[in-house]
mmCIF file of C-alpha atoms and ligand atoms in Angstrom:
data_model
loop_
_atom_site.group_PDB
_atom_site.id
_atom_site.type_symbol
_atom_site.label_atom_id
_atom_site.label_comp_id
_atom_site.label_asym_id
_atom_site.label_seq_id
_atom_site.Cartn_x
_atom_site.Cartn_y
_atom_site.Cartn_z
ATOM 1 C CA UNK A 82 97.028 12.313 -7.270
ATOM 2 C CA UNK A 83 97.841 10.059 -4.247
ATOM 3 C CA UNK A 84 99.618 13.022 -2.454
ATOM 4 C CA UNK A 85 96.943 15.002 -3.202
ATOM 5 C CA UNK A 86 94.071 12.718 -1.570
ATOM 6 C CA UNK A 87 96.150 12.566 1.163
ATOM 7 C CA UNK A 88 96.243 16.061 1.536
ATOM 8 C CA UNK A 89 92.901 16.493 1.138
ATOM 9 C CA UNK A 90 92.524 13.697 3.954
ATOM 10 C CA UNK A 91 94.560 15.533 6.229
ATOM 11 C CA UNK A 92 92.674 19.076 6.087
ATOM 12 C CA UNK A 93 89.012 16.976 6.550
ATOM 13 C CA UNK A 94 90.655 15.530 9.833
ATOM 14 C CA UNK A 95 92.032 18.557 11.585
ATOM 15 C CA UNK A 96 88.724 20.425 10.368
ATOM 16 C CA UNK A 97 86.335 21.230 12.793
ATOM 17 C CA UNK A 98 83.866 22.931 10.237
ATOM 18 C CA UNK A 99 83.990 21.794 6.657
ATOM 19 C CA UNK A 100 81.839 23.020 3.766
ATOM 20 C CA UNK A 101 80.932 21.677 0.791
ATOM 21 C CA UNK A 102 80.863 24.006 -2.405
ATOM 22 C CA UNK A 103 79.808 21.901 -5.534
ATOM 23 C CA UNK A 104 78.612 22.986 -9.134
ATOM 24 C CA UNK A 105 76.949 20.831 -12.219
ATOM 25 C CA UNK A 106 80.093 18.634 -12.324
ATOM 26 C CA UNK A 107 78.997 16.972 -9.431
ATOM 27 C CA UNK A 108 76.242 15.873 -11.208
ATOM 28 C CA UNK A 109 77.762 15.145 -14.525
ATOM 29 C CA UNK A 110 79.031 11.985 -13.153
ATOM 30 C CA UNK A 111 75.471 10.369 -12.709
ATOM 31 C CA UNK A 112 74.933 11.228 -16.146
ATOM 32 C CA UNK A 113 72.761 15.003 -15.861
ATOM 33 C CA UNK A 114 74.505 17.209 -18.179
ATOM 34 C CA UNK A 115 75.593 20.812 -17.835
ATOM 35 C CA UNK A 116 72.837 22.556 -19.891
ATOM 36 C CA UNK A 117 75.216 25.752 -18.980
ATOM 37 C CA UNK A 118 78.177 23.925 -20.793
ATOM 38 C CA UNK A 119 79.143 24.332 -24.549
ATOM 39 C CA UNK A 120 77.433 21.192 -25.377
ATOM 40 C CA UNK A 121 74.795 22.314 -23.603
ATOM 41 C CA UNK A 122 74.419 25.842 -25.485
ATOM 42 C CA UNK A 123 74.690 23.860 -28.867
ATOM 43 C CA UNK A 124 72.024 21.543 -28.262
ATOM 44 C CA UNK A 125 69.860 24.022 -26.973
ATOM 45 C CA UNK A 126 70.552 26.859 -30.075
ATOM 46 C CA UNK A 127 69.839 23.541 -32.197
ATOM 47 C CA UNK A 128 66.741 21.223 -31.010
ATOM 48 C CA UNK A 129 64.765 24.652 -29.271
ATOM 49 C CA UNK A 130 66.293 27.887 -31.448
ATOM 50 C CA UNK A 131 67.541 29.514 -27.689
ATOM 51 C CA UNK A 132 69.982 29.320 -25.586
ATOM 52 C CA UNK A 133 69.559 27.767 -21.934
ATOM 53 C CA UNK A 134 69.704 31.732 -20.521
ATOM 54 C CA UNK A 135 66.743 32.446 -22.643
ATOM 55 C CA UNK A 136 64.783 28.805 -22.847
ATOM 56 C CA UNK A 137 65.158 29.222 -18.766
ATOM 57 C CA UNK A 138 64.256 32.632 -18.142
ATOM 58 C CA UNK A 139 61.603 34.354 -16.325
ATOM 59 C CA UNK A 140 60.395 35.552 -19.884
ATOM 60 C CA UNK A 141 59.912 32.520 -21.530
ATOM 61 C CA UNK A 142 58.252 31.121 -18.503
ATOM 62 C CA UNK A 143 55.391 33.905 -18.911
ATOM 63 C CA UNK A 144 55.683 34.259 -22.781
ATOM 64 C CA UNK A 145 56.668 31.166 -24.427
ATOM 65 C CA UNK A 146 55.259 28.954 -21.345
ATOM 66 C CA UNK A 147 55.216 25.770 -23.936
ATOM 67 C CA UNK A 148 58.648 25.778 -25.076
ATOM 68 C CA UNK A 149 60.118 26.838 -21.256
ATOM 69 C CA UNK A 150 58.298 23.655 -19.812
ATOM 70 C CA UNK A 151 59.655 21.452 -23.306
ATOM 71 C CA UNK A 152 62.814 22.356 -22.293
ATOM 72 C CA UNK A 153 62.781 22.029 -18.633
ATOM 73 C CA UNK A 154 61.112 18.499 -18.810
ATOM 74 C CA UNK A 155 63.622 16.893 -21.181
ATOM 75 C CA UNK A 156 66.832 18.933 -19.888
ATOM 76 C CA UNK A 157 66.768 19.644 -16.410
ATOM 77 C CA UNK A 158 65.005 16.241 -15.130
ATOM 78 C CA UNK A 159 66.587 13.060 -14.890
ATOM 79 C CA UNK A 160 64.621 10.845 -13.478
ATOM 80 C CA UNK A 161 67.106 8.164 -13.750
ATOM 81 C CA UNK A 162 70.086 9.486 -12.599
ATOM 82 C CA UNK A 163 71.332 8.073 -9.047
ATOM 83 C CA UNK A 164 73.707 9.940 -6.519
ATOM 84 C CA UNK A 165 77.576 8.823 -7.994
ATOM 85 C CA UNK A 166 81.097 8.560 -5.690
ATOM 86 C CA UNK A 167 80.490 12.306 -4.886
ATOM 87 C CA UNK A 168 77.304 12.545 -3.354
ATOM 88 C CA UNK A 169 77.571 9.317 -1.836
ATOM 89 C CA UNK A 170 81.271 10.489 -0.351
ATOM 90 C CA UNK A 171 80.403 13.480 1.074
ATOM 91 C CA UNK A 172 77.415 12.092 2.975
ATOM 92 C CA UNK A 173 79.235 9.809 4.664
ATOM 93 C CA UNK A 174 81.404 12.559 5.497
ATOM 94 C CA UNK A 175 78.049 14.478 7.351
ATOM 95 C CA UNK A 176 76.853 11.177 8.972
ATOM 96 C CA UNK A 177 80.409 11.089 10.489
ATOM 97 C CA UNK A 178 80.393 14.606 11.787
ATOM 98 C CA UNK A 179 83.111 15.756 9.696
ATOM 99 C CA UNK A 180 80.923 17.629 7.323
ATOM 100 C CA UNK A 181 78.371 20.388 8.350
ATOM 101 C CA UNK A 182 77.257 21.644 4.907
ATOM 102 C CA UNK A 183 76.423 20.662 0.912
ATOM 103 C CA UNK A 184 76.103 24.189 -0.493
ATOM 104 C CA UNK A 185 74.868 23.271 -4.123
ATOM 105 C CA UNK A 186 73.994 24.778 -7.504
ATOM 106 C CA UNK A 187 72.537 21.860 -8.570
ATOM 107 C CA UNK A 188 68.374 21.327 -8.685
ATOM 108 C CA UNK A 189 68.040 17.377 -8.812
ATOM 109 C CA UNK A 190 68.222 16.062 -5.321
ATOM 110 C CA UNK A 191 70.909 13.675 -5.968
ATOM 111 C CA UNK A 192 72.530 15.158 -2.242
ATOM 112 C CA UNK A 193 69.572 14.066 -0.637
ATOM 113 C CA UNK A 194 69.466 10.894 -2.419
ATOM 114 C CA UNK A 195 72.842 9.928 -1.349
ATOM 115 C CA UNK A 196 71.533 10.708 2.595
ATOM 116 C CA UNK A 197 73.094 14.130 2.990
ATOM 117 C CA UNK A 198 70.785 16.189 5.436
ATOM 118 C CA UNK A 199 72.131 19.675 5.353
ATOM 119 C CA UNK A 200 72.160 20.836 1.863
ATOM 120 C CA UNK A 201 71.083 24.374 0.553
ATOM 121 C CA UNK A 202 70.160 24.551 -2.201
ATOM 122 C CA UNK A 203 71.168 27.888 -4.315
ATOM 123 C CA UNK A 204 68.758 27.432 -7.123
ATOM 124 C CA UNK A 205 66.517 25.584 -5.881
ATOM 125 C CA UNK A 206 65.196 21.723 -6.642
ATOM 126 C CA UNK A 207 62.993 19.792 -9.121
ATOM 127 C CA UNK A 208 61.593 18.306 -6.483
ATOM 128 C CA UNK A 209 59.499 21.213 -5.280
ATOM 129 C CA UNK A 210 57.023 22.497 -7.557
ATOM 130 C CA UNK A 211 54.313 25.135 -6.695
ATOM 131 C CA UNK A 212 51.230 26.351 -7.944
ATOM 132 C CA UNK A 213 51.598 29.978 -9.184
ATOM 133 C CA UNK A 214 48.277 31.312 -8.154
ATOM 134 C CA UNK A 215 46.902 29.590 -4.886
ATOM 135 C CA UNK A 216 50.663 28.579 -3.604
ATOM 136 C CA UNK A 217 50.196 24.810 -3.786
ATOM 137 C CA UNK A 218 52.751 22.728 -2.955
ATOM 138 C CA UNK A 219 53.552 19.657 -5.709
ATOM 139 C CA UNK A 220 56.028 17.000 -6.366
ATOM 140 C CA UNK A 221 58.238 16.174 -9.121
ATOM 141 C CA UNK A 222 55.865 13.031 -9.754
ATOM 142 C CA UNK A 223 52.609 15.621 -9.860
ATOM 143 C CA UNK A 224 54.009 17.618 -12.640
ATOM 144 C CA UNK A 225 55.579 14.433 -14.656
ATOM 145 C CA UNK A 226 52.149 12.631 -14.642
ATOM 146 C CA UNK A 227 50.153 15.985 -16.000
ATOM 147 C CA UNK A 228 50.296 17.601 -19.764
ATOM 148 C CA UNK A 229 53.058 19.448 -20.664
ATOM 149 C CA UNK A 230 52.001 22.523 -18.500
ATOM 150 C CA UNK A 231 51.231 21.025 -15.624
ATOM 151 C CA UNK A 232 47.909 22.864 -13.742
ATOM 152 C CA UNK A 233 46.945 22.984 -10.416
ATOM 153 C CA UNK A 234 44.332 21.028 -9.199
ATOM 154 C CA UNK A 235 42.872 22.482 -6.949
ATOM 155 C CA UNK A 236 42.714 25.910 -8.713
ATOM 156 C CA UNK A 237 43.760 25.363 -12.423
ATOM 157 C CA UNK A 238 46.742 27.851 -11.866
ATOM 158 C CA UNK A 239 50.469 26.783 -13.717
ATOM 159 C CA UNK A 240 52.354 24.397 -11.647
ATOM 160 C CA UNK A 241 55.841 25.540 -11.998
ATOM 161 C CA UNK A 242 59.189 24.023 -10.339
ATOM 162 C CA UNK A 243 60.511 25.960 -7.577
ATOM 163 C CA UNK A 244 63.908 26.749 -8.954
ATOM 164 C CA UNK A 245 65.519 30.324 -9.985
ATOM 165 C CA UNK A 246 65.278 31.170 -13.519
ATOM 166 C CA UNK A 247 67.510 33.211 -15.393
ATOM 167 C CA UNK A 248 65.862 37.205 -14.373
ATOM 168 C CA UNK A 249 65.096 35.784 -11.154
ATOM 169 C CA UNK A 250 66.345 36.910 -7.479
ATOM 170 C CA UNK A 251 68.207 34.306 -5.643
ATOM 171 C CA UNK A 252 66.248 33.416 -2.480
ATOM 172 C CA UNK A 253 67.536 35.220 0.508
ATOM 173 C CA UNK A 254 67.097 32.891 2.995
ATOM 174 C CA UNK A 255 69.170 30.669 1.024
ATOM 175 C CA UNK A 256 71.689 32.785 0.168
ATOM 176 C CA UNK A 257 72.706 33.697 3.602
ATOM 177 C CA UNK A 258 72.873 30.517 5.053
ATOM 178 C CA UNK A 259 74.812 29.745 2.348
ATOM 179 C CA UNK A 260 77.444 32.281 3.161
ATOM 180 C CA UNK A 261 76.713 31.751 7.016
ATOM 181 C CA UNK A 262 77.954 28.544 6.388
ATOM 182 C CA UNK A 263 81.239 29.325 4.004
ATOM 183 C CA UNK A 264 81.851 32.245 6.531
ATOM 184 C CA UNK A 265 81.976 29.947 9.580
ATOM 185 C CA UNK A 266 83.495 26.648 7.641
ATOM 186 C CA UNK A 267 87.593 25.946 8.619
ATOM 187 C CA UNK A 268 88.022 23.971 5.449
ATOM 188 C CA UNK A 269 85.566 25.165 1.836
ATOM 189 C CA UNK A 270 86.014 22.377 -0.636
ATOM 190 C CA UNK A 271 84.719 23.404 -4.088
ATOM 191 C CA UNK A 272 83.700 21.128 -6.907
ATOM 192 C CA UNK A 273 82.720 20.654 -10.171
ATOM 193 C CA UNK A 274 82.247 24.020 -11.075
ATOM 194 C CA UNK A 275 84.342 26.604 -12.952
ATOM 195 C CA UNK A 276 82.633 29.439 -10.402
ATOM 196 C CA UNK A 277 81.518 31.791 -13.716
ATOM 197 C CA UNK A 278 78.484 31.098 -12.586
ATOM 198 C CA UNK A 279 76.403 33.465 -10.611
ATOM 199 C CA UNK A 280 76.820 33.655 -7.276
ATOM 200 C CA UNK A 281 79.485 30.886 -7.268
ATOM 201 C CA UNK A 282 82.679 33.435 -7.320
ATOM 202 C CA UNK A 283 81.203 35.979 -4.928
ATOM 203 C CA UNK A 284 80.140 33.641 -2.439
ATOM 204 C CA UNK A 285 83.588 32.567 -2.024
ATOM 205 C CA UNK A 286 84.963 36.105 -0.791
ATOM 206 C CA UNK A 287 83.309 34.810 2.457
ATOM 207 C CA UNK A 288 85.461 32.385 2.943
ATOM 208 C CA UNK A 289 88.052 33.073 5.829
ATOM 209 C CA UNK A 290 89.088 29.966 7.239
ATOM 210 C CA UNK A 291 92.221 27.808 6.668
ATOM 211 C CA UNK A 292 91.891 25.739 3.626
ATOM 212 C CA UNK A 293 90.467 26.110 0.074
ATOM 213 C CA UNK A 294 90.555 23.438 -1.864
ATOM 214 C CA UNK A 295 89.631 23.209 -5.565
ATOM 215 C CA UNK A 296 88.617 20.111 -7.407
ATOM 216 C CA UNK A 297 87.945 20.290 -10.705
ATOM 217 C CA UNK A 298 88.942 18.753 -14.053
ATOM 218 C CA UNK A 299 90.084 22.233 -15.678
ATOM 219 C CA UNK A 300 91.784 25.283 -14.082
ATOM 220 C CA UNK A 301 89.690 27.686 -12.321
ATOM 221 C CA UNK A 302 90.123 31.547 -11.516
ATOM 222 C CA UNK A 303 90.165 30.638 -7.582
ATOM 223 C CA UNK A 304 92.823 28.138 -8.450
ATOM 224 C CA UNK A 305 95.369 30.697 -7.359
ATOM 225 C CA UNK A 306 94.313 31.364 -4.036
ATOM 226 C CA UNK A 307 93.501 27.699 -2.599
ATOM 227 C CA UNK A 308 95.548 25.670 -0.797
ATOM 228 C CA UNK A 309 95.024 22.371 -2.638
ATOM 229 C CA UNK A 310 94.634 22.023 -6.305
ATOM 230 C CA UNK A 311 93.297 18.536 -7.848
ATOM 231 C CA UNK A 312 92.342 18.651 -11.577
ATOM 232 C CA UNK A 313 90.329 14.905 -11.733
ATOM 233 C CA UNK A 314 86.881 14.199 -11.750
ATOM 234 C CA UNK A 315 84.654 15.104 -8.610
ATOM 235 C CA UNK A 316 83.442 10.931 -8.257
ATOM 236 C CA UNK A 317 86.941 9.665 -8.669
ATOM 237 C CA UNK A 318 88.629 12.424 -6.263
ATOM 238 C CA UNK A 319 86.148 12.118 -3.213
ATOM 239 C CA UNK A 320 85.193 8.356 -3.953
ATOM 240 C CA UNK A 321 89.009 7.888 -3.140
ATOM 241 C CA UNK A 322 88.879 9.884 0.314
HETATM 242 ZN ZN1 ZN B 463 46.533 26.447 -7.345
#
């Protein structure tokens, strides 16, 4: 892997733009895991009767508004997880000017944590919540310290956490700075996601500059058409940079 790193190391350098494209692996590492992974799926179908694509959806949300919040409280928030090699890594890369942008499917913050200032978010974060009927604006903290559907208070509305469920548009403003960003970036480094899921893959057809670079711990479609290929751990690959 030395070569690799070195590699890697070489493209940041002579990179004047340099994107970050990262997936729930990224977040693995500080111990969040992939609901969308086979574990994931199994624990789901087992402890809730669904699957993450239906425990998660817009449906369940207005239907089965009990068992969506169950499942989003005790999967999707981790209130002790801290930012790992990764996120710390690449936000030393931004304070040093030789990263402009986290693009992230991640919803827990840890980019932020770690002191990383641009980050876009594609689906959203735990950390904003909103009231459904007057518009509110609430914290993770609000919603943890309330019953299990958390209610506004200054209208009684449902609180709900402002990230895309499954049946939900992507926001637009987010998705086009997110491909303003891989459409402008020299060097797109892409981590700790396989890129099945949606937009991941598509995004990436945006991408016209120099260098690709996968890292991820299995082989991925895109592997074919990047420049540098590192199968390793996200933490241990940019924690060594
Ligand atoms: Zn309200």
């Amino acid at each position: 892997m030395n070569r690799q790193i070195k590699q890697l190391n070489h493209y940041i350098k002579i990179s004047n733009n340099t994107v970050f494209f990262g997936g729930a692996g990224v977040s693995t590492e500080s111990g969040i895991p992939d609901f969308r992974s086979e574990n994931g799926l199994f624990k789901a179908k087992q402890v809730y009767g669904f699957s993450p694509e239906e425990l998660l959806s817009r449906t369940f949300f207005v239907h089965e508004q009990e068992l969506f919040f169950r499942y989003y409280r005790e999967n999707l928030i981790a209130l002790n997880a801290k930012p790992n090699a990764a996120h710390i890594a690449l936000a030393k890369l931004e304070q040093t000017g030789k990263l402009q942008a986290v693009i992230t499917q991640n919803v827990d913050g840890l980019h932020q944590a770690a002191g990383s200032k641009n980050v876009i978010e594609l689906h959203g974060s735990n950390h904003r919540q909103y009231c459904t009927k007057c518009k509110a604006r609430y914290s993770l903290e609000y919603i943890l310290a309330r019953e299990i559907i958390p209610k506004c208070a200054k209208c009684g509305g449902v609180v709900r956490p402002d990230i895309v469920l499954y049946e939900e548009q992507l926001n637009s403003a987010v998705t086009n700075s997110a491909i303003h960003a891989i459409s402008k970036a020299e060097l797109l480094i892409v981590g700790g996601t396989s890129l099945s899921v949606y937009p991941a893959a598509g995004m990436l057809r945006h991408f016209s500059g120099g260098a690709l670079v996968m890292i991820n711990k299995s082989e991925t479609e895109a592997d074919t058409s990047a420049q540098l290929v590192i199968h390793g751990a996200i933490g241990e690959v940019l924690g060594r940079l």
